[in-house]
Amino acid sequence: MTLTKLLAEYTLNLKYEDLPAEVVEFTKLCILDWYGSALAGKDEKPIQSFKELVEEWGGHEQSSLVTGGKSSIGNACLVNAAASHIVELDDIHKASIIHAGTVVIPAAVAVAEAHKKSGKDLITAIVAGYEVCYRIGEAVSPSHYFYWHNTATCGTFGSAAAVAKLLNLTVDQTVYALGNAGSQAAGLWEFIEDGANTKQLHTAKAAYNGALAALLAKKDFTAASKILEGRRGFFNAMSDEFNIEKVTKNLGQEFKIIENSFKIHASCRHTHPAMDCILDIMQEHSLHHEQLQNITIKTYQTVLNITDNPNPETIYASKFSSQFCAALIAVNGSASLKNFSKDTLHANVIRELMSKIDVQVDPYYENAYPEKWGAKVEVTLNDGRTFIQSTDYPKGDPEKVASKEELIQKFTAMTSGKTDRPEALVHAILRLEEVDINEWMSAEKREEPCKQTQ
């Protein structure tokens, strides 16, 4: 049996009744976190470009856009996936290095709404999508990640699997969906050199391409049967090293979605371990940023590959600067959405502290990556004292969990000014297994409680 068919059979056979209560509850938190990120990002300029484009294209009113109104399934995938990635608060899986929420969930939600699926259907599809893309991502990481953005490439398989599940495709049709998803998998890291908008295009197309592959498969549009392991397939073409066993190990016996991590800081996840350490040191010893002589960050090589930027020129680029993020949290004590602004970008106090920050590779953290995303921080004061803090797991990892209450607070903060009734959305999403998907989509416009499905 090919790997693709194995994943297709897994996707087809997964039932809502197979999901432990813990997985159902966790999946709803993933959906809540995704929707908060999407609402938070919907007014950003690059997302408005997507909005204007889909309005120019037009489309049947099938699925809701977070920017307002409805459009086609494909257009909803583009807008909603792009919007949920831009503020850098979307979820992340360490071992696969994938932000699954921003590609799997918008595709699943768009199709579920258009096809009038239940909340249970949506939850099951999302679990399947996360499982598929995480396993493929683990198999090719970390070598694939140097050139390729895993969320864009591996994430395309996840959105295809989720939509295939919602459409009740056969095993053969799901193989077609995954095969054509793999042929569309793309997303190069070169955009990071310019701080360009391309990262949002990555997630938009991963959601769109996965949905497209599954919707075509419904019409028996064929594809490669060995898209993963074939001699000209995904693994051989796009990674220096890969481990097929990671695709199959314990498949069907565990749920990788609960390995998901949630972001607390509004920046690239690779900046978070050091930020957590700095915050702990500053708070534990009641320090002020003016006391700091220098900061040394010891971590893994990917941090330098992606976030070694001592002079970010845009707010977005600052979220991918270890130096900026470290200085920001030392000065402000937080790195929320409002902390990344025009005022902080070129603030003298932050720029001065950035010049005192050194980022290095440490063999311990390099060898532990990507299973652990850790850092050690050494802070030296003007009076000669030195404080050291380290972590293997930033806040929001399963090993250092963000509670349900904290994630609800995060949702409320992300959606401040973006929706009039955040509590109605929280109520609807956290009861998703009991309500119709369209009830969620209209929750903030309604005064009465969401109607339970019969």
Short mmCIF file of C-alpha atoms in Angstrom, two decimals:
data_model
loop_
_atom_site.label_atom_id
_atom_site.label_comp_id
_atom_site.label_asym_id
_atom_site.label_seq_id
_atom_site.Cartn_x
_atom_site.Cartn_y
_atom_site.Cartn_z
CA MET A 1 0.00 0.00 0.00
CA THR A 2 1.35 3.44 -0.89
CA LEU A 3 1.77 6.12 1.77
CA THR A 4 -0.81 8.23 -0.01
CA LYS A 5 -3.40 5.45 0.08
CA LEU A 6 -2.63 4.79 3.73
CA LEU A 7 -3.34 8.44 4.58
CA ALA A 8 -6.42 8.36 2.35
CA GLU A 9 -7.83 5.35 4.20
CA TYR A 10 -7.09 7.00 7.54
CA THR A 11 -8.93 10.13 6.44
CA LEU A 12 -11.93 8.20 5.13
CA ASN A 13 -12.25 5.95 8.17
CA LEU A 14 -11.92 8.62 10.89
CA LYS A 15 -15.23 9.16 12.67
CA TYR A 16 -16.32 11.81 15.12
CA GLU A 17 -17.15 9.02 17.55
CA ASP A 18 -13.48 7.97 17.41
CA LEU A 19 -12.36 11.28 18.87
CA PRO A 20 -11.70 11.38 22.63
CA ALA A 21 -13.36 14.25 24.48
CA GLU A 22 -9.93 15.79 25.02
CA VAL A 23 -9.32 15.94 21.27
CA VAL A 24 -12.73 17.49 20.56
CA GLU A 25 -12.21 20.19 23.18
CA PHE A 26 -8.68 20.89 21.98
CA THR A 27 -9.78 21.12 18.35
CA LYS A 28 -12.38 23.74 19.25
CA LEU A 29 -9.62 25.79 20.90
CA CYS A 30 -7.60 25.51 17.67
CA ILE A 31 -10.60 26.81 15.74
CA LEU A 32 -11.11 29.65 18.22
CA ASP A 33 -7.44 30.61 18.03
CA TRP A 34 -7.52 30.52 14.21
CA TYR A 35 -10.64 32.69 14.00
CA GLY A 36 -9.21 35.22 16.42
CA SER A 37 -6.07 35.50 14.28
CA ALA A 38 -8.16 35.87 11.14
CA LEU A 39 -10.29 38.65 12.62
CA ALA A 40 -7.18 40.36 13.98
CA GLY A 41 -5.57 40.37 10.54
CA LYS A 42 -8.54 41.17 8.34
CA ASP A 43 -7.89 44.91 8.08
CA GLU A 44 -4.17 44.71 7.33
CA LYS A 45 -3.17 46.21 3.98
CA PRO A 46 -2.03 42.93 2.32
CA ILE A 47 -5.35 41.34 3.27
CA GLN A 48 -7.23 44.25 1.77
CA SER A 49 -5.36 43.48 -1.46
CA PHE A 50 -6.80 39.96 -1.34
CA LYS A 51 -10.25 41.35 -0.54
CA GLU A 52 -10.15 43.78 -3.47
CA LEU A 53 -8.95 41.05 -5.81
CA VAL A 54 -11.69 38.55 -4.97
CA GLU A 55 -14.27 41.33 -5.30
CA GLU A 56 -12.92 42.00 -8.79
CA TRP A 57 -13.05 38.29 -9.60
CA GLY A 58 -16.55 37.80 -8.23
CA GLY A 59 -17.94 34.43 -7.21
CA HIS A 60 -21.03 32.62 -6.02
CA GLU A 61 -21.89 33.48 -2.41
CA GLN A 62 -20.97 30.14 -0.88
CA SER A 63 -18.73 30.93 2.09
CA SER A 64 -18.14 33.83 4.49
CA LEU A 65 -15.15 36.14 4.27
CA VAL A 66 -13.65 37.46 7.52
CA THR A 67 -13.42 40.80 5.71
CA GLY A 68 -17.21 40.82 5.31
CA GLY A 69 -19.76 39.33 2.96
CA LYS A 70 -19.62 36.04 1.08
CA SER A 71 -17.87 34.73 -2.01
CA SER A 72 -16.89 31.43 -3.59
CA ILE A 73 -15.23 28.63 -1.64
CA GLY A 74 -11.93 29.37 -3.35
CA ASN A 75 -12.06 33.08 -2.64
CA ALA A 76 -12.93 32.42 1.01
CA CYS A 77 -9.93 30.11 1.28
CA LEU A 78 -7.64 32.83 -0.08
CA VAL A 79 -8.88 35.70 2.08
CA ASN A 80 -9.42 33.82 5.33
CA ALA A 81 -6.15 31.89 5.22
CA ALA A 82 -4.13 35.01 4.42
CA ALA A 83 -5.84 37.01 7.16
CA SER A 84 -5.16 34.39 9.81
CA HIS A 85 -1.39 34.35 9.22
CA ILE A 86 -0.44 38.01 9.03
CA VAL A 87 -0.43 39.02 12.71
CA GLU A 88 1.86 36.12 13.63
CA LEU A 89 -0.38 34.74 16.38
CA ASP A 90 -1.48 31.50 14.68
CA ASP A 91 -0.78 28.04 16.04
CA ILE A 92 2.38 25.98 15.38
CA HIS A 93 3.50 22.36 15.62
CA LYS A 94 7.13 21.93 16.63
CA ALA A 95 8.15 18.64 15.04
CA SER A 96 6.63 19.39 11.64
CA ILE A 97 7.21 23.19 11.76
CA ILE A 98 3.69 23.83 10.43
CA HIS A 99 1.05 26.45 11.23
CA ALA A 100 -1.79 24.06 10.43
CA GLY A 101 -4.64 26.27 11.61
CA THR A 102 -4.02 28.92 9.00
CA VAL A 103 -4.29 26.48 6.07
CA VAL A 104 -6.43 23.54 7.22
CA ILE A 105 -9.16 25.42 9.07
CA PRO A 106 -10.03 28.11 6.47
CA ALA A 107 -10.35 25.47 3.74
CA ALA A 108 -12.47 23.23 5.98
CA VAL A 109 -14.67 26.07 7.19
CA ALA A 110 -15.29 27.39 3.65
CA VAL A 111 -16.35 23.96 2.38
CA ALA A 112 -18.33 23.09 5.50
CA GLU A 113 -20.32 26.29 5.25
CA ALA A 114 -20.98 25.92 1.52
CA HIS A 115 -22.02 22.28 1.90
CA LYS A 116 -24.00 22.87 5.11
CA LYS A 117 -21.99 20.48 7.24
CA SER A 118 -22.40 20.09 10.98
CA GLY A 119 -19.98 21.22 13.66
CA LYS A 120 -19.11 17.57 14.27
CA ASP A 121 -18.26 17.14 10.60
CA LEU A 122 -16.00 20.18 10.73
CA ILE A 123 -14.20 19.08 13.88
CA THR A 124 -13.52 15.61 12.44
CA ALA A 125 -12.22 17.04 9.16
CA ILE A 126 -9.86 19.43 10.94
CA VAL A 127 -8.45 16.62 13.08
CA ALA A 128 -7.78 14.61 9.90
CA GLY A 129 -6.18 17.57 8.16
CA TYR A 130 -3.84 18.31 11.05
CA GLU A 131 -2.88 14.64 11.30
CA VAL A 132 -1.98 14.34 7.62
CA CYS A 133 0.06 17.51 7.28
CA TYR A 134 1.87 17.08 10.59
CA ARG A 135 3.01 13.57 9.68
CA ILE A 136 4.25 14.66 6.27
CA GLY A 137 5.96 17.68 7.81
CA GLU A 138 7.70 15.55 10.42
CA ALA A 139 8.96 13.21 7.71
CA VAL A 140 10.79 15.98 5.82
CA SER A 141 11.90 18.24 8.69
CA PRO A 142 14.20 19.90 9.30
CA SER A 143 15.99 19.70 5.92
CA HIS A 144 12.92 20.71 3.90
CA TYR A 145 12.51 23.86 5.99
CA PHE A 146 15.68 25.57 4.82
CA TYR A 147 14.25 26.46 1.41
CA TRP A 148 10.60 25.56 1.80
CA HIS A 149 7.94 27.01 4.08
CA ASN A 150 6.40 23.85 5.59
CA THR A 151 3.08 25.55 6.26
CA ALA A 152 2.73 26.25 2.55
CA THR A 153 4.03 22.93 1.24
CA CYS A 154 2.99 20.29 3.76
CA GLY A 155 -0.03 22.34 4.76
CA THR A 156 -1.50 21.85 1.28
CA PHE A 157 -1.85 18.14 2.04
CA GLY A 158 -3.66 18.97 5.28
CA SER A 159 -6.24 21.24 3.66
CA ALA A 160 -6.81 18.63 0.94
CA ALA A 161 -7.39 15.89 3.53
CA ALA A 162 -9.79 18.02 5.55
CA VAL A 163 -11.87 18.92 2.52
CA ALA A 164 -11.78 15.32 1.25
CA LYS A 165 -13.22 14.24 4.58
CA LEU A 166 -16.01 16.84 4.41
CA LEU A 167 -16.89 15.80 0.86
CA ASN A 168 -17.05 12.10 1.82
CA LEU A 169 -14.62 11.16 -0.93
CA THR A 170 -13.79 7.52 -1.61
CA VAL A 171 -10.30 6.19 -0.91
CA ASP A 172 -9.34 6.53 -4.57
CA GLN A 173 -10.70 10.06 -4.75
CA THR A 174 -8.81 11.01 -1.58
CA VAL A 175 -5.64 9.65 -3.17
CA TYR A 176 -6.36 11.96 -6.11
CA ALA A 177 -6.86 14.88 -3.73
CA LEU A 178 -3.57 14.26 -1.94
CA GLY A 179 -1.76 13.62 -5.22
CA ASN A 180 -2.82 16.89 -6.76
CA ALA A 181 -2.22 18.71 -3.48
CA GLY A 182 1.38 17.51 -3.61
CA SER A 183 1.82 18.71 -7.17
CA GLN A 184 0.75 22.20 -6.06
CA ALA A 185 2.80 22.29 -2.86
CA ALA A 186 5.07 25.35 -2.95
CA GLY A 187 6.38 28.24 -0.89
CA LEU A 188 9.98 29.47 -0.79
CA TRP A 189 11.58 31.27 2.15
CA GLU A 190 13.30 33.88 -0.03
CA PHE A 191 10.59 36.42 0.83
CA ILE A 192 12.10 36.71 4.30
CA GLU A 193 15.09 38.58 2.86
CA ASP A 194 12.79 41.46 1.91
CA GLY A 195 10.15 41.21 4.63
CA ALA A 196 7.68 40.77 1.77
CA ASN A 197 3.96 39.96 1.82
CA THR A 198 4.50 36.53 0.24
CA LYS A 199 4.04 34.65 3.53
CA GLN A 200 0.32 35.46 3.38
CA LEU A 201 0.18 34.21 -0.21
CA HIS A 202 1.69 30.94 1.02
CA THR A 203 -1.16 30.20 3.40
CA ALA A 204 -3.81 31.53 1.03
CA LYS A 205 -2.67 29.20 -1.75
CA ALA A 206 -2.13 26.22 0.56
CA ALA A 207 -5.76 26.43 1.70
CA TYR A 208 -7.00 27.16 -1.82
CA ASN A 209 -4.90 24.48 -3.54
CA GLY A 210 -5.87 21.79 -1.04
CA ALA A 211 -9.55 22.60 -1.45
CA LEU A 212 -9.15 22.71 -5.24
CA ALA A 213 -7.47 19.30 -5.26
CA ALA A 214 -10.26 17.73 -3.19
CA LEU A 215 -13.09 19.37 -5.11
CA LEU A 216 -11.59 18.17 -8.40
CA ALA A 217 -11.15 14.70 -6.91
CA LYS A 218 -14.89 14.65 -6.23
CA LYS A 219 -15.22 14.78 -10.02
CA ASP A 220 -12.73 11.90 -10.40
CA PHE A 221 -9.89 14.14 -11.57
CA THR A 222 -6.93 11.78 -11.18
CA ALA A 223 -3.47 12.29 -9.68
CA ALA A 224 -0.20 10.53 -8.85
CA SER A 225 -0.72 7.54 -6.57
CA LYS A 226 2.76 7.86 -4.98
CA ILE A 227 3.01 11.61 -4.61
CA LEU A 228 4.97 11.29 -1.36
CA GLU A 229 7.48 8.48 -1.87
CA GLY A 230 7.61 8.25 -5.68
CA ARG A 231 11.00 8.77 -7.33
CA ARG A 232 9.85 12.18 -8.59
CA GLY A 233 7.52 12.76 -5.67
CA PHE A 234 7.41 15.22 -2.79
CA PHE A 235 10.00 13.60 -0.51
CA ASN A 236 12.75 13.10 -3.09
CA ALA A 237 12.17 16.43 -4.83
CA MET A 238 11.94 18.71 -1.81
CA SER A 239 14.09 17.38 1.04
CA ASP A 240 17.69 16.30 1.49
CA GLU A 241 16.66 13.81 4.16
CA PHE A 242 13.31 12.27 4.99
CA ASN A 243 11.94 9.60 7.31
CA ILE A 244 8.97 7.68 5.95
CA GLU A 245 8.38 5.98 9.31
CA LYS A 246 7.21 9.30 10.75
CA VAL A 247 4.25 9.20 8.38
CA THR A 248 3.06 5.81 9.59
CA LYS A 249 4.14 5.53 13.24
CA ASN A 250 1.07 5.13 15.48
CA LEU A 251 -1.24 6.37 12.71
CA GLY A 252 -4.77 5.95 13.96
CA GLN A 253 -3.60 5.34 17.52
CA GLU A 254 -2.87 8.94 18.48
CA PHE A 255 -4.02 12.43 17.57
CA LYS A 256 -1.25 14.81 16.67
CA ILE A 257 -3.49 17.85 16.90
CA ILE A 258 -3.03 17.82 20.68
CA GLU A 259 0.72 18.33 20.11
CA ASN A 260 -0.19 21.77 18.78
CA SER A 261 1.31 24.92 20.30
CA PHE A 262 -0.38 28.30 20.71
CA LYS A 263 1.43 31.62 20.43
CA ILE A 264 1.43 34.19 23.20
CA HIS A 265 3.71 36.77 21.56
CA ALA A 266 2.77 38.34 18.20
CA SER A 267 5.97 37.35 16.39
CA CYS A 268 7.67 34.43 14.67
CA ARG A 269 7.61 31.42 16.99
CA HIS A 270 11.39 31.04 16.70
CA THR A 271 11.75 34.28 18.68
CA HIS A 272 9.59 33.07 21.58
CA PRO A 273 11.98 30.89 23.63
CA ALA A 274 14.42 33.76 24.13
CA MET A 275 11.61 36.23 24.74
CA ASP A 276 10.16 34.03 27.48
CA CYS A 277 13.59 33.76 29.12
CA ILE A 278 14.15 37.52 29.02
CA LEU A 279 10.72 38.22 30.43
CA ASP A 280 11.33 35.74 33.27
CA ILE A 281 14.66 37.36 34.14
CA MET A 282 13.29 40.90 34.02
CA GLN A 283 10.30 40.04 36.20
CA GLU A 284 12.07 37.75 38.67
CA HIS A 285 14.78 40.30 39.43
CA SER A 286 12.65 43.45 38.99
CA LEU A 287 15.01 44.79 36.35
CA HIS A 288 14.70 47.87 34.17
CA HIS A 289 16.00 47.90 30.62
CA GLU A 290 18.44 50.72 31.43
CA GLN A 291 20.30 48.30 33.71
CA LEU A 292 21.13 45.95 30.83
CA GLN A 293 24.69 45.94 29.47
CA ASN A 294 24.24 43.05 27.02
CA ILE A 295 22.08 40.03 26.22
CA THR A 296 23.39 36.77 24.76
CA ILE A 297 20.88 34.38 23.20
CA LYS A 298 22.03 30.78 22.64
CA THR A 299 19.69 28.71 20.53
CA TYR A 300 19.33 26.59 17.35
CA GLN A 301 20.50 27.44 13.82
CA THR A 302 17.03 27.96 12.34
CA VAL A 303 16.54 30.95 14.64
CA LEU A 304 19.45 32.63 12.88
CA ASN A 305 18.33 31.45 9.44
CA ILE A 306 14.88 32.98 9.85
CA THR A 307 15.16 35.72 12.49
CA ASP A 308 18.73 37.06 12.58
CA ASN A 309 17.83 40.60 11.50
CA PRO A 310 19.55 43.39 13.46
CA ASN A 311 17.90 46.15 11.42
CA PRO A 312 14.25 45.46 10.50
CA GLU A 313 12.74 48.25 8.42
CA THR A 314 9.04 47.36 8.65
CA ILE A 315 6.69 46.31 11.44
CA TYR A 316 6.25 42.94 9.78
CA ALA A 317 10.01 42.43 9.46
CA SER A 318 10.41 43.29 13.15
CA LYS A 319 8.36 40.20 14.01
CA PHE A 320 11.13 38.17 12.33
CA SER A 321 13.99 39.85 14.17
CA SER A 322 15.30 38.10 17.26
CA GLN A 323 17.12 41.27 18.22
CA PHE A 324 14.02 43.45 17.95
CA CYS A 325 11.73 40.99 19.72
CA ALA A 326 14.19 40.50 22.57
CA ALA A 327 14.65 44.24 23.03
CA LEU A 328 10.93 44.91 22.75
CA ILE A 329 9.97 42.52 25.52
CA ALA A 330 12.81 43.74 27.72
CA VAL A 331 11.65 47.34 27.36
CA ASN A 332 7.85 46.90 27.32
CA GLY A 333 7.36 43.70 29.28
CA SER A 334 5.12 42.28 26.56
CA ALA A 335 5.07 41.63 22.82
CA SER A 336 1.38 41.73 21.98
CA LEU A 337 -0.13 43.03 18.76
CA LYS A 338 -0.21 46.60 20.03
CA ASN A 339 3.49 46.47 20.98
CA PHE A 340 4.52 46.00 17.34
CA SER A 341 3.89 49.46 15.96
CA LYS A 342 5.39 52.40 14.08
CA ASP A 343 6.28 53.92 17.44
CA THR A 344 8.29 50.92 18.62
CA LEU A 345 9.85 50.05 15.26
CA HIS A 346 12.42 52.85 15.38
CA ALA A 347 12.23 53.75 19.07
CA ASN A 348 15.69 54.83 20.21
CA VAL A 349 15.50 52.86 23.44
CA ILE A 350 14.73 49.63 21.57
CA ARG A 351 17.30 50.21 18.83
CA GLU A 352 19.99 50.97 21.39
CA LEU A 353 19.27 47.76 23.29
CA MET A 354 19.22 45.76 20.02
CA SER A 355 22.86 46.71 19.47
CA LYS A 356 23.70 44.94 22.73
CA ILE A 357 22.11 41.62 21.75
CA ASP A 358 24.11 38.70 20.37
CA VAL A 359 22.42 35.59 18.91
CA GLN A 360 24.46 32.37 18.78
CA VAL A 361 23.99 28.69 17.99
CA ASP A 362 24.28 26.30 20.92
CA PRO A 363 24.87 22.59 20.18
CA TYR A 364 22.37 21.46 22.81
CA TYR A 365 19.46 23.38 21.26
CA GLU A 366 20.58 22.61 17.71
CA ASN A 367 20.56 18.88 18.42
CA ALA A 368 17.18 19.04 20.16
CA TYR A 369 15.47 20.88 17.29
CA PRO A 370 12.77 20.51 15.92
CA GLU A 371 11.33 18.34 18.73
CA LYS A 372 12.30 21.14 21.14
CA TRP A 373 12.44 24.84 20.32
CA GLY A 374 14.63 26.13 23.13
CA ALA A 375 17.04 28.86 24.15
CA LYS A 376 19.36 29.99 26.92
CA VAL A 377 19.64 33.70 27.68
CA GLU A 378 22.44 35.39 29.59
CA VAL A 379 21.72 38.93 30.74
CA THR A 380 24.61 41.01 32.05
CA LEU A 381 23.92 44.21 33.97
CA ASN A 382 25.90 47.42 34.11
CA ASP A 383 26.99 46.54 37.65
CA GLY A 384 28.51 43.24 36.46
CA ARG A 385 25.82 40.87 37.69
CA THR A 386 24.72 38.12 35.27
CA PHE A 387 21.44 36.27 35.19
CA ILE A 388 20.79 33.12 33.17
CA GLN A 389 17.48 31.58 32.16
CA SER A 390 16.78 28.71 29.78
CA THR A 391 13.81 26.83 28.38
CA ASP A 392 13.13 23.91 26.08
CA TYR A 393 9.51 24.90 25.66
CA PRO A 394 8.10 28.41 25.15
CA LYS A 395 4.75 29.28 26.68
CA GLY A 396 1.88 27.72 24.74
CA ASP A 397 3.65 24.42 24.01
CA PRO A 398 1.90 21.28 25.28
CA GLU A 399 4.71 21.01 27.82
CA LYS A 400 3.99 24.57 29.02
CA VAL A 401 0.32 24.77 28.26
CA ALA A 402 -1.77 27.86 27.66
CA SER A 403 -5.05 27.26 29.49
CA LYS A 404 -8.51 27.48 27.97
CA GLU A 405 -9.07 30.68 29.92
CA GLU A 406 -5.83 32.18 28.61
CA LEU A 407 -6.79 31.33 25.03
CA ILE A 408 -10.20 32.92 25.48
CA GLN A 409 -8.46 36.04 26.83
CA LYS A 410 -6.13 35.95 23.83
CA PHE A 411 -9.14 35.72 21.48
CA THR A 412 -10.78 38.68 23.17
CA ALA A 413 -7.58 40.74 22.91
CA MET A 414 -7.02 39.79 19.25
CA THR A 415 -10.57 40.69 18.26
CA SER A 416 -10.80 43.97 20.17
CA GLY A 417 -12.28 46.47 17.72
CA LYS A 418 -12.79 43.72 15.12
CA THR A 419 -16.12 42.36 16.30
CA ASP A 420 -18.92 43.73 18.48
CA ARG A 421 -19.72 40.44 20.17
CA PRO A 422 -16.61 38.37 20.87
CA GLU A 423 -18.43 36.51 23.62
CA ALA A 424 -21.04 35.26 21.12
CA LEU A 425 -18.29 33.89 18.89
CA VAL A 426 -16.55 32.19 21.80
CA HIS A 427 -19.86 30.68 22.89
CA ALA A 428 -20.63 29.37 19.40
CA ILE A 429 -17.19 27.93 18.67
CA LEU A 430 -16.80 26.25 22.04
CA ARG A 431 -20.17 24.54 21.47
CA LEU A 432 -19.44 23.72 17.85
CA GLU A 433 -20.31 20.04 18.18
CA GLU A 434 -23.83 21.10 19.16
CA VAL A 435 -24.52 23.79 16.56
CA ASP A 436 -24.80 24.13 12.82
CA ILE A 437 -21.77 25.68 11.10
CA ASN A 438 -23.91 28.51 9.73
CA GLU A 439 -24.98 29.40 13.26
CA TRP A 440 -21.34 30.13 14.08
CA MET A 441 -20.92 32.24 10.95
CA SER A 442 -23.83 34.44 11.98
CA ALA A 443 -23.22 34.37 15.75
CA GLU A 444 -22.06 37.95 16.19
CA LYS A 445 -25.03 39.31 14.24
CA ARG A 446 -27.61 37.55 16.40
CA GLU A 447 -28.95 38.47 19.80
CA GLU A 448 -30.40 35.06 20.65
CA PRO A 449 -28.24 32.06 21.61
CA CYS A 450 -27.03 29.72 18.87
CA LYS A 451 -29.53 27.04 17.93
CA GLN A 452 -28.56 23.47 18.67
CA THR A 453 -28.66 20.95 15.86
CA GLN A 454 -31.18 18.14 16.17
#
